[in-house]
Short mmCIF file of C-alpha atoms in Angstrom, two decimals:
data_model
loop_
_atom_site.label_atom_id
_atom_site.label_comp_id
_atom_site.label_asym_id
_atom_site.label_seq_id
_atom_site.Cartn_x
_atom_site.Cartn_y
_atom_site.Cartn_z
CA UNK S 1 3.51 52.25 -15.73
CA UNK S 2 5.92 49.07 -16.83
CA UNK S 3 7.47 49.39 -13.75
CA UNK S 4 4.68 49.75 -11.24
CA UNK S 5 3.45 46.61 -12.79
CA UNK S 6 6.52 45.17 -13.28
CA UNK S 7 6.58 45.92 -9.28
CA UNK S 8 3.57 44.48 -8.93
CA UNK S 9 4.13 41.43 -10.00
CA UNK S 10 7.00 40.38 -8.97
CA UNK S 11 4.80 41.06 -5.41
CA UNK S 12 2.17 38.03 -6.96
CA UNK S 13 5.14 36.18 -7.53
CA UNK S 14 6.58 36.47 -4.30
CA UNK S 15 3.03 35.91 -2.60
CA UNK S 16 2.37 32.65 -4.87
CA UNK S 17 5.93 31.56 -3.49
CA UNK S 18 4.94 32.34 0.00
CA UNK S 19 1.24 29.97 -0.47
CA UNK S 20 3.76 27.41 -2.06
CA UNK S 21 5.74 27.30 1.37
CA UNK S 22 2.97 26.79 3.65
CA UNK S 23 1.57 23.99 1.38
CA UNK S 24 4.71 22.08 1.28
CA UNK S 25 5.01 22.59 4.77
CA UNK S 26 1.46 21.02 5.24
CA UNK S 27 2.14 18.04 2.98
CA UNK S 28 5.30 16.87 5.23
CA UNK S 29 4.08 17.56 8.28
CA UNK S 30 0.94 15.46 7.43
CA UNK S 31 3.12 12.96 5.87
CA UNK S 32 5.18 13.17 9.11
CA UNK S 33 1.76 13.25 11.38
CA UNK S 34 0.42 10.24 9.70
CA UNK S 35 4.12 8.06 10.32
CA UNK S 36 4.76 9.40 13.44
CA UNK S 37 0.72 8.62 14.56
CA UNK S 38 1.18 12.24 15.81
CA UNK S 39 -2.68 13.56 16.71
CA UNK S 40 -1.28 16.76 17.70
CA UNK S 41 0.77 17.75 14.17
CA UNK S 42 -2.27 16.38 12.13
CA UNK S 43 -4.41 19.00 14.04
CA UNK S 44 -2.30 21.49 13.10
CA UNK S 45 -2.11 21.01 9.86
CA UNK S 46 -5.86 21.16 9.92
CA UNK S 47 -5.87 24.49 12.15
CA UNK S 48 -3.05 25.88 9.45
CA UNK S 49 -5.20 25.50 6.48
CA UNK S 50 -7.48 28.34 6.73
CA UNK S 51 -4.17 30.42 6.01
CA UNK S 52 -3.98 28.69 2.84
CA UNK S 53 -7.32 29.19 1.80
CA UNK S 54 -6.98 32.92 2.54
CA UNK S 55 -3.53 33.06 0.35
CA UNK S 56 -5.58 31.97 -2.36
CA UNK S 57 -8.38 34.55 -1.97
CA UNK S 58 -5.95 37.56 -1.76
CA UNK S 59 -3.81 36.04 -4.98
CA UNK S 60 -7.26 36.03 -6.65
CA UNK S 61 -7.67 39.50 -5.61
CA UNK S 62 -4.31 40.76 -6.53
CA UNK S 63 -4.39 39.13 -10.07
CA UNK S 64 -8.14 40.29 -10.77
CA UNK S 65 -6.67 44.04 -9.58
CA UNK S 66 -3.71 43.83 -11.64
CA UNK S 67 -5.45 42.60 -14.82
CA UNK S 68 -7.75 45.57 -14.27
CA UNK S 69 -4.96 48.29 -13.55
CA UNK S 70 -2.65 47.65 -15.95
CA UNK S 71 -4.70 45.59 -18.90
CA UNK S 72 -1.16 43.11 -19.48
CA UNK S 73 -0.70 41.22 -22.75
CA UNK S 74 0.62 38.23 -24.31
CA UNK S 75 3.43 37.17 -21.75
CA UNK S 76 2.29 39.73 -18.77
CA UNK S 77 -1.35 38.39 -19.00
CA UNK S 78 -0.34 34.39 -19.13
CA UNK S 79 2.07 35.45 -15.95
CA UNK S 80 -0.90 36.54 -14.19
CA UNK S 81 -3.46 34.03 -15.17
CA UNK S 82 -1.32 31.43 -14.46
CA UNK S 83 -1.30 32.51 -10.91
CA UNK S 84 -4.80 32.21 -10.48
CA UNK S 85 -5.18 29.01 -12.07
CA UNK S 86 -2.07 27.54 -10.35
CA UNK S 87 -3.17 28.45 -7.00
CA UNK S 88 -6.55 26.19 -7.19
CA UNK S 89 -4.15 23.08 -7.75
CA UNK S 90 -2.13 23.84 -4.71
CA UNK S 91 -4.79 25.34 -2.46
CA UNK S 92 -6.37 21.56 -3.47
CA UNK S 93 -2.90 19.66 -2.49
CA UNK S 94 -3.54 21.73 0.73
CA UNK S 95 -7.00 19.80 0.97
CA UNK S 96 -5.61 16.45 0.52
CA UNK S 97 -2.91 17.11 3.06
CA UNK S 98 -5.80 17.56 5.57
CA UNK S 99 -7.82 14.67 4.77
CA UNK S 100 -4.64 12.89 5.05
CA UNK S 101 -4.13 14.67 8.38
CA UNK S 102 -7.78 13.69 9.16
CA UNK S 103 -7.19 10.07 8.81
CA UNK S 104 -4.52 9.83 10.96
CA UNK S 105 -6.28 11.42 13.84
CA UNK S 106 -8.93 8.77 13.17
CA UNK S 107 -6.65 6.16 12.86
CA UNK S 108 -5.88 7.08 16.49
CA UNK S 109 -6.28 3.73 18.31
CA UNK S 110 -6.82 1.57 15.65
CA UNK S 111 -5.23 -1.66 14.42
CA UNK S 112 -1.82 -0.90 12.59
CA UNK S 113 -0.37 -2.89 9.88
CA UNK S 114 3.56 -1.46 10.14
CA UNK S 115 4.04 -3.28 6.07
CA UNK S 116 1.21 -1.14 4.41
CA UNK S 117 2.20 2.25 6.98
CA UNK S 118 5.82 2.01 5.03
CA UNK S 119 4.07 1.91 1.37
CA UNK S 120 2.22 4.91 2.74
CA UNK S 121 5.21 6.78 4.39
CA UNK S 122 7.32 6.21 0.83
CA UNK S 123 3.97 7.46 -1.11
CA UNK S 124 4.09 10.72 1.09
CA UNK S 125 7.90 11.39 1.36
CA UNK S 126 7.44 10.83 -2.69
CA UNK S 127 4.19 13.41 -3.10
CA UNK S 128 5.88 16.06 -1.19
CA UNK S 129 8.92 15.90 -3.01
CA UNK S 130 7.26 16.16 -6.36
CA UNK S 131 5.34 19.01 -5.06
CA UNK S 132 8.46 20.58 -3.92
CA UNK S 133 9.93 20.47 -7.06
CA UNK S 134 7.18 21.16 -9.00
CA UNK S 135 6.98 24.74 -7.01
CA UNK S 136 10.41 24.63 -7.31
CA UNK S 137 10.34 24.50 -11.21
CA UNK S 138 7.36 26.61 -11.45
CA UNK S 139 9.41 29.71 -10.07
CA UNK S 140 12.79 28.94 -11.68
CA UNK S 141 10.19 28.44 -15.32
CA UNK S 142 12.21 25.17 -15.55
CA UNK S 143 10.54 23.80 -18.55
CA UNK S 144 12.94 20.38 -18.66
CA UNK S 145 12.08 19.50 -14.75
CA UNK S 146 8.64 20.20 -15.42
CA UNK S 147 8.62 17.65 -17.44
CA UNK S 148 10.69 15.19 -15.70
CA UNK S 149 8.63 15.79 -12.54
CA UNK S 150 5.39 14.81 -13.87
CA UNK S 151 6.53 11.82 -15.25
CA UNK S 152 6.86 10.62 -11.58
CA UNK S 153 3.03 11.00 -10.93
CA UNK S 154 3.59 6.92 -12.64
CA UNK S 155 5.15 6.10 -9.70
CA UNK S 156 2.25 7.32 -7.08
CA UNK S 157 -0.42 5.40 -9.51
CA UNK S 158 1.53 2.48 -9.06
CA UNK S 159 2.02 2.84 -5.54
CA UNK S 160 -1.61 3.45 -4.85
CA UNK S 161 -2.28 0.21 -6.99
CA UNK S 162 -0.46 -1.85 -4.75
CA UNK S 163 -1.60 -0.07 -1.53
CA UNK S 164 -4.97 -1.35 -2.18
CA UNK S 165 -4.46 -4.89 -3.03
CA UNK S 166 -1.97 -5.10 0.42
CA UNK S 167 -5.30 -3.54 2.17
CA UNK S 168 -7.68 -5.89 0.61
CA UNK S 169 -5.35 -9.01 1.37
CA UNK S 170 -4.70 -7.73 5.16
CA UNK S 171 -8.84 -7.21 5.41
CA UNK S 172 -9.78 -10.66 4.11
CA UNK S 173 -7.17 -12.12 6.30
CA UNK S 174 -8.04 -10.27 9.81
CA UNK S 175 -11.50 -8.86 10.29
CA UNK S 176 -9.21 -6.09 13.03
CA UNK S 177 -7.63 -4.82 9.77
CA UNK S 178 -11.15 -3.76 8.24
CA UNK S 179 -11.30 -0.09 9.89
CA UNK S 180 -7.83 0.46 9.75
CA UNK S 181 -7.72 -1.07 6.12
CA UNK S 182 -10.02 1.50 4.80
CA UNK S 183 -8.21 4.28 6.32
CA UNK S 184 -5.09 3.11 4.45
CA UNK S 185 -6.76 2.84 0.80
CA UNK S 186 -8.41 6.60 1.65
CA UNK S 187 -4.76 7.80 2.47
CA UNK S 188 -3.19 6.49 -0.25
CA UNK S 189 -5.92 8.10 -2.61
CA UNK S 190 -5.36 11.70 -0.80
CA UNK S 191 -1.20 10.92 -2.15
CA UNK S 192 -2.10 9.93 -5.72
CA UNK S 193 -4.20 12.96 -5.87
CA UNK S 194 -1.57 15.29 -5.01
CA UNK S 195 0.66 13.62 -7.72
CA UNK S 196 -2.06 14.78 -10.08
CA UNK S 197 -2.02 18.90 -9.23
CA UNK S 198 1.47 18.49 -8.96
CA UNK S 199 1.55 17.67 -12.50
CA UNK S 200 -1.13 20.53 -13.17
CA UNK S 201 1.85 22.55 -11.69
CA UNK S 202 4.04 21.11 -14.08
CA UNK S 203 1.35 21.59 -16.83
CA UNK S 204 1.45 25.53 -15.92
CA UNK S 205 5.09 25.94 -16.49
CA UNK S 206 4.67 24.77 -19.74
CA UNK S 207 1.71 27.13 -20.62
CA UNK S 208 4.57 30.00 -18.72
CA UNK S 209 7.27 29.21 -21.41
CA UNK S 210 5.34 27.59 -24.38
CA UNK S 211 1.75 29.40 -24.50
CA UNK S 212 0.61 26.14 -24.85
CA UNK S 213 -2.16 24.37 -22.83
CA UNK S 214 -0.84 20.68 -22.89
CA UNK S 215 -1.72 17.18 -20.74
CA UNK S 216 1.14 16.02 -18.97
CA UNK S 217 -0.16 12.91 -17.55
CA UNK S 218 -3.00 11.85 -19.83
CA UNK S 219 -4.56 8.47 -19.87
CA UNK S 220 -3.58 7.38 -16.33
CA UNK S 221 -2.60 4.21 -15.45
CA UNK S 222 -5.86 1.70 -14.31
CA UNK S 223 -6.57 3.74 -11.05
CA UNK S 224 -9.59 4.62 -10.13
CA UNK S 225 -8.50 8.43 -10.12
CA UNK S 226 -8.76 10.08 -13.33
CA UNK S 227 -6.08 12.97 -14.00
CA UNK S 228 -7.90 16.07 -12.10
CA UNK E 1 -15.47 47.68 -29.97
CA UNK E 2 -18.25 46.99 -26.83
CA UNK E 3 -20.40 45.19 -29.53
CA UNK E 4 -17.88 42.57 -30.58
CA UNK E 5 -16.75 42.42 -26.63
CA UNK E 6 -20.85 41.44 -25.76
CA UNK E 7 -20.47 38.89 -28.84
CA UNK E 8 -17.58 37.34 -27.78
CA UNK E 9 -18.80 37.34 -24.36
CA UNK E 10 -21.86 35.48 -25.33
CA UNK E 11 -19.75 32.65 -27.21
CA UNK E 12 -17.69 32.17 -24.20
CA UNK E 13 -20.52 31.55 -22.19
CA UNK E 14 -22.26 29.41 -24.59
CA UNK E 15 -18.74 27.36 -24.73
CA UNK E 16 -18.96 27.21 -21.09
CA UNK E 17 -23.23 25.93 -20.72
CA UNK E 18 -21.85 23.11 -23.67
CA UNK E 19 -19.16 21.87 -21.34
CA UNK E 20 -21.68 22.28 -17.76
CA UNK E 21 -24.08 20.08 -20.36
CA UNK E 22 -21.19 17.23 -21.17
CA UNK E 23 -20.49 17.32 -17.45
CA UNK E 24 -23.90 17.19 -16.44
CA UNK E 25 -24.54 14.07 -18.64
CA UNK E 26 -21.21 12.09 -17.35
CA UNK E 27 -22.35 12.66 -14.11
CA UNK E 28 -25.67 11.29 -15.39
CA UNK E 29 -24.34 8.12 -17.09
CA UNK E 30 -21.57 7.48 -14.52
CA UNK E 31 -24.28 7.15 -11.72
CA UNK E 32 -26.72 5.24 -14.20
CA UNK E 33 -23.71 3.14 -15.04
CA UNK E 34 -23.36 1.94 -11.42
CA UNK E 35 -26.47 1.69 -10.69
CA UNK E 36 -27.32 -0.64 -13.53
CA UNK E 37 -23.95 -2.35 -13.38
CA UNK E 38 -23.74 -1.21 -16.85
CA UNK E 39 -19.94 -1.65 -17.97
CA UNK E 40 -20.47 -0.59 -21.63
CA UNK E 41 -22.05 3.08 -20.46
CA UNK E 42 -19.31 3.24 -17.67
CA UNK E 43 -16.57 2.98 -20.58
CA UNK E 44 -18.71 5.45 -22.68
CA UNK E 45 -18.13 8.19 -19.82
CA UNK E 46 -14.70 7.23 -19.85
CA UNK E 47 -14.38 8.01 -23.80
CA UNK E 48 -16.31 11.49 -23.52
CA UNK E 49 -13.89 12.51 -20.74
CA UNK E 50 -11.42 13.46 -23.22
CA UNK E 51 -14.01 16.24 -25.19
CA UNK E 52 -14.51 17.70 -21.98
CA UNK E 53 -10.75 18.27 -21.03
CA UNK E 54 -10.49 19.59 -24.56
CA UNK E 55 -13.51 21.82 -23.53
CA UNK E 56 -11.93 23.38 -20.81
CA UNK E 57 -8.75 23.94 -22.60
CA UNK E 58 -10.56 25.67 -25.36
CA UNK E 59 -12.34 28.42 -22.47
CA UNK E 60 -8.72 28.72 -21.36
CA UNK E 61 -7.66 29.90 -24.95
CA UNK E 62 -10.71 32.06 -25.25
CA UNK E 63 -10.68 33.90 -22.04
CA UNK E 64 -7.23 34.69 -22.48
CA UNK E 65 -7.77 35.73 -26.11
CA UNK E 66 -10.87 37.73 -25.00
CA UNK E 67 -8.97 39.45 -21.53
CA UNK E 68 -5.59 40.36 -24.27
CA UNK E 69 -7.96 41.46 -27.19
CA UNK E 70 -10.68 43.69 -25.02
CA UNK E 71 -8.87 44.52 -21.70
CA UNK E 72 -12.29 44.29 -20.02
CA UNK E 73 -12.37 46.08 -16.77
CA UNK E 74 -14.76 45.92 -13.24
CA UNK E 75 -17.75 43.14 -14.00
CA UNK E 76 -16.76 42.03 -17.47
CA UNK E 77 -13.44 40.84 -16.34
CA UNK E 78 -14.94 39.61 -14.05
CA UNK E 79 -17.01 37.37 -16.17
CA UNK E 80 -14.14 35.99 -18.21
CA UNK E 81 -12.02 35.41 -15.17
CA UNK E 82 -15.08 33.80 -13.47
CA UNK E 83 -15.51 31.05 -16.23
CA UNK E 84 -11.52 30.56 -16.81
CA UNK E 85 -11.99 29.47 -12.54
CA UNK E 86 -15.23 27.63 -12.70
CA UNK E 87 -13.86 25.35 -15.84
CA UNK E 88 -11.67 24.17 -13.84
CA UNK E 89 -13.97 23.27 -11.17
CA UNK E 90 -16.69 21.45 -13.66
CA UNK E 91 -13.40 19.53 -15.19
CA UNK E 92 -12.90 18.11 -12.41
CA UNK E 93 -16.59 17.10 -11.62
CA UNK E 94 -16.38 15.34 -14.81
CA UNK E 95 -13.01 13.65 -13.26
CA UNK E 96 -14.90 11.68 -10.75
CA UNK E 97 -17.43 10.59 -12.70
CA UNK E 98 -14.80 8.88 -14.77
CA UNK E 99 -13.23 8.00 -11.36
CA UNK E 100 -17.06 6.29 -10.67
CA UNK E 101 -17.34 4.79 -14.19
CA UNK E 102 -13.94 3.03 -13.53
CA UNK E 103 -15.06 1.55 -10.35
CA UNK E 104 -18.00 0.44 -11.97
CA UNK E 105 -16.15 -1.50 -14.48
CA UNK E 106 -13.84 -3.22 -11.76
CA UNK E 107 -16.78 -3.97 -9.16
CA UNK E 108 -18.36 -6.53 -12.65
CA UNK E 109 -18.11 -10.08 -10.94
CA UNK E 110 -17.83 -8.93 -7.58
CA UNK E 111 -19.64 -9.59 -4.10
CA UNK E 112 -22.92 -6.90 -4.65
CA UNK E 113 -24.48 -5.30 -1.38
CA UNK E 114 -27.78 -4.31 -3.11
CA UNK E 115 -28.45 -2.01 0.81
CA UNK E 116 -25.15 -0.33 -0.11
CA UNK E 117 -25.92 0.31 -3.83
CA UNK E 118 -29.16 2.00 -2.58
CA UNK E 119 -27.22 4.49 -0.39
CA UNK E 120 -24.75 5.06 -3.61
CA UNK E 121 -27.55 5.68 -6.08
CA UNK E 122 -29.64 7.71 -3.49
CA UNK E 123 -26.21 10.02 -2.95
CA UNK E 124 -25.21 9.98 -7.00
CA UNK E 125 -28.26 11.37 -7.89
CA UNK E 126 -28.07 13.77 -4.96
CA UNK E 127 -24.84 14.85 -6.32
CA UNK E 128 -25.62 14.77 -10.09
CA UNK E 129 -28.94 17.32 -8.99
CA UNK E 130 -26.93 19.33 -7.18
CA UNK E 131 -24.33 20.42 -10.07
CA UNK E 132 -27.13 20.51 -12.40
CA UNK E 133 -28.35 23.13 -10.31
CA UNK E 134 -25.52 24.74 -9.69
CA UNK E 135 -24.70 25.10 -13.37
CA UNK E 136 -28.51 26.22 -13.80
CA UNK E 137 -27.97 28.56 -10.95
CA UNK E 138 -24.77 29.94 -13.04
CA UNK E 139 -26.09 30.26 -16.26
CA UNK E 140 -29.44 32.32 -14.30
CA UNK E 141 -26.66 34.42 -11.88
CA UNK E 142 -29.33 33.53 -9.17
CA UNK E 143 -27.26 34.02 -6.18
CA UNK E 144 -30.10 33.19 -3.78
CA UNK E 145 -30.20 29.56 -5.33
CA UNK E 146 -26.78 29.80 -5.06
CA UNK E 147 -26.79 30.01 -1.44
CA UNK E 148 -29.48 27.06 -1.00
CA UNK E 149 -27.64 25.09 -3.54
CA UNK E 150 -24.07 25.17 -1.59
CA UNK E 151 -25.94 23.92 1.72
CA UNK E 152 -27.11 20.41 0.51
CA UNK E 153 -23.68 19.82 0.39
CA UNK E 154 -23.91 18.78 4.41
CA UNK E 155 -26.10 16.02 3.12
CA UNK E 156 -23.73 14.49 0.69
CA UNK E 157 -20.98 14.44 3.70
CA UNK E 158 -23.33 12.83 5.89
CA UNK E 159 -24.04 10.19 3.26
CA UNK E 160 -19.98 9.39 2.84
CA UNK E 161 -20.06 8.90 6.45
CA UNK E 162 -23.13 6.77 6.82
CA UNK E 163 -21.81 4.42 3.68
CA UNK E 164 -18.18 4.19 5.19
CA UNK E 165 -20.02 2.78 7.93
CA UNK E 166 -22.19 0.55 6.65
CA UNK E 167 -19.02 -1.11 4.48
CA UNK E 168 -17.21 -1.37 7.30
CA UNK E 169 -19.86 -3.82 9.12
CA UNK E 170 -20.12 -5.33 5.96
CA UNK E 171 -16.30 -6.03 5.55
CA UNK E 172 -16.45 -7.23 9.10
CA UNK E 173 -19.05 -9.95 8.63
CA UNK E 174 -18.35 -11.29 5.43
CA UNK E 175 -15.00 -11.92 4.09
CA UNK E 176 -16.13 -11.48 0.85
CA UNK E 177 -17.66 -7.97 1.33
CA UNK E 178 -13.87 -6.84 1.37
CA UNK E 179 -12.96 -6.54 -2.31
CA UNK E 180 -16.88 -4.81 -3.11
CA UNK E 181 -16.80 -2.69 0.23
CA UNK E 182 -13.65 -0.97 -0.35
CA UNK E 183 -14.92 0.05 -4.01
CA UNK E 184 -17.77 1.23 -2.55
CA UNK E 185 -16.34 3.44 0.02
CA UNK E 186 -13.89 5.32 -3.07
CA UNK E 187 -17.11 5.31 -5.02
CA UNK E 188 -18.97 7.34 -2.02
CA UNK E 189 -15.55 9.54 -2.14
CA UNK E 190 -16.05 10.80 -5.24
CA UNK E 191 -19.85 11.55 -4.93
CA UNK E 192 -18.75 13.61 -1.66
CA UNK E 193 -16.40 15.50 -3.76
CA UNK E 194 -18.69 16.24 -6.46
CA UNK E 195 -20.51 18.09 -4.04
CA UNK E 196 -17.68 20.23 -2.73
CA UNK E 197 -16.80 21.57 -6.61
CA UNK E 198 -20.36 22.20 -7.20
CA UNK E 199 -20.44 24.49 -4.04
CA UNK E 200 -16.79 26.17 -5.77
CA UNK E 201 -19.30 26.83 -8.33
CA UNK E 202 -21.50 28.03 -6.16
CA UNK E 203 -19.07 30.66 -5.04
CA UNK E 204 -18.56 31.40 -8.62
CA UNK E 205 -22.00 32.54 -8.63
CA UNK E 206 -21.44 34.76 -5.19
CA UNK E 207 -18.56 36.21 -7.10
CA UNK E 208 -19.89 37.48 -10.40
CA UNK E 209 -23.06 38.92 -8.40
CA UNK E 210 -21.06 40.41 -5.66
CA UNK E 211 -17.45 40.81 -6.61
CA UNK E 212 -16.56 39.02 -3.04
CA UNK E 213 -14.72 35.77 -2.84
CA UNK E 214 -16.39 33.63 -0.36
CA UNK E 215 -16.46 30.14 1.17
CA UNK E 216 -19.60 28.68 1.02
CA UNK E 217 -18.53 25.34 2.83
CA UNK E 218 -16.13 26.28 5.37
CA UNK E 219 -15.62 23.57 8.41
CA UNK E 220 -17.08 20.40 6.52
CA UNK E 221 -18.29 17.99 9.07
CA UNK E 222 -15.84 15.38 10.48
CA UNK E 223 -15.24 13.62 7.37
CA UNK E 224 -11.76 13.16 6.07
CA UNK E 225 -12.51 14.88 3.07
CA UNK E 226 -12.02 19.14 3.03
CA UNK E 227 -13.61 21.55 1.27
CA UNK E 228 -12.27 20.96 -2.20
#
């Protein structure tokens, strides 16, 4: 029995690890779609989604079986539920990825302003590096990085605060920067987001190794955007 | 052993119709807030934030203690699992209302668009009646409402496109509509994704009367934002 489901979950794990992929995947390549004003890549990370959705559907499945099957305690059981709970935050950086990848096919055509598209690129290159190495850290249990890694979601708030006052400046300047302006602060709010569930990330590798359901990033900043 | 399982089971759901309450009434106030410009009740949904984070983490401890204590099989686990998901999903309602409340503080002393506000309040209340609902809906395991509930999402989407509009013209005529119409358009953002986690609840609903995992919102219209 302990090694069927000892069997079986390593199988979650390795399934959680595969979701993980394709999300990181999606974050760059929107990040990469929305420098490169590539229409075709943001498409596909919209047409790629759907795969992530159903990832998160069959780990939901496979964690609801193997609670069921083998009734796990203590350690076993917080392996599992973290698995479900952790694959809502990424299945949601997914989401932001593709509003990201959204806005750049709208963006198609529109007035550019190259000074707030590098504050964007850094916020992206930045978002999919913490989520990287919060998956990262999630399936090594590194409880120090976990740490460390959500302490960098300060950086996207701060980004995202300065994002917005470049837009507002650039749209009270030129009345051509209005459409493209809005885009921007959108985009910017899709990056600070992901900061957030990567931290939830972070959040579950402590509840892995402590048992302890703790707030990495409380009181944040003077964003709009609450922790999710 | 089944009697103090049902008992427990009750609490737990209790728990969870006490947090769906908070949430409903920062959804409430948050709206109220901006409607009446009212900075003091925006900060009060901004203090009661942190009782419902606390409330989720307490479900978190529960279900787990209830799942490791009772082993619940077939619909019971399903129940426990069911709330441990949909916490999360009602958290994060209560998120953007905070998100809203915050807005509402920075927009004091700015440039007002009373035609814009109109839209807002018409979609906040929209949005703060459709997680009531859903949360009704839950409580009632009326999967037919369910269904009905999880379509008025389309007209929340429509709404964040109609308002983007309308602040862009704005921003375009009037220099000063910048600063206000840029608030506005986040403020529509999180209304819009209100919507999409009271559909996940809506799914919740599907789940615990069917046992299927389904995806009540799939394709959402041409805005930027996905299906949360």
């Amino acid at each position: 029995m302990r090694e069927t489901f000892d069997k079986e979950l390593v199988q979650l794990h390795v399934r959680f690890a595969e979701m993980g992929m394709l999300v990181n995947e999606a974050i760059f390549r929107s990040v990469k779609a929305f420098v490169d004003h590539d229409k075709n890549l943001a498409s596909m990370v919209i047409e790629h989604d759907q795969a992530i959705n159903q990832c998160e559907s069959q780990l939901e499945k496979m964690t609801l079986e193997l609670i069921a099957l083998y009734q796990p305690v203590t350690s076993d059981l917080r392996d599992v539920i973290t698995v479900l709970k952790a694959s809502s935050d990424i299945e949601r950086i997914a989401d932001h990825a593709v509003s990201l990848a959204r806005t750049t096919i709208k963006m198609k055509g529109t007035h550019r302003i190259p000074e707030i598209e590098v504050e964007i690129a850094k916020m992206g290159e930045y978002a999919a590096k913490m989520v990287a190495d919060a998956l990262d850290a999630y399936v090594k249990r590194d409880l120090e990085r976990a740490y460390q890694i959500a302490q960098q979601d300060l950086f996207l708030d701060q980004e995202l605060a300065k994002i917005k006052q470049l837009c507002i400046a650039e749209m009270q300047a030129n009345q051509k920067a209005v459409v493209s302006g809005s885009h921007y602060t959108l985009a910017a709010t899709y990056l600070e987001r992901i900061g957030d569930y990567a931290t939830n990330v972070c959040e579950w590798i402590v509840f892995l190794k402590k048992g302890e359901i703790v707030e990495l990033n409380p009181g944040n900043s003077d964003d709009e955007n609450g922790n999710a």
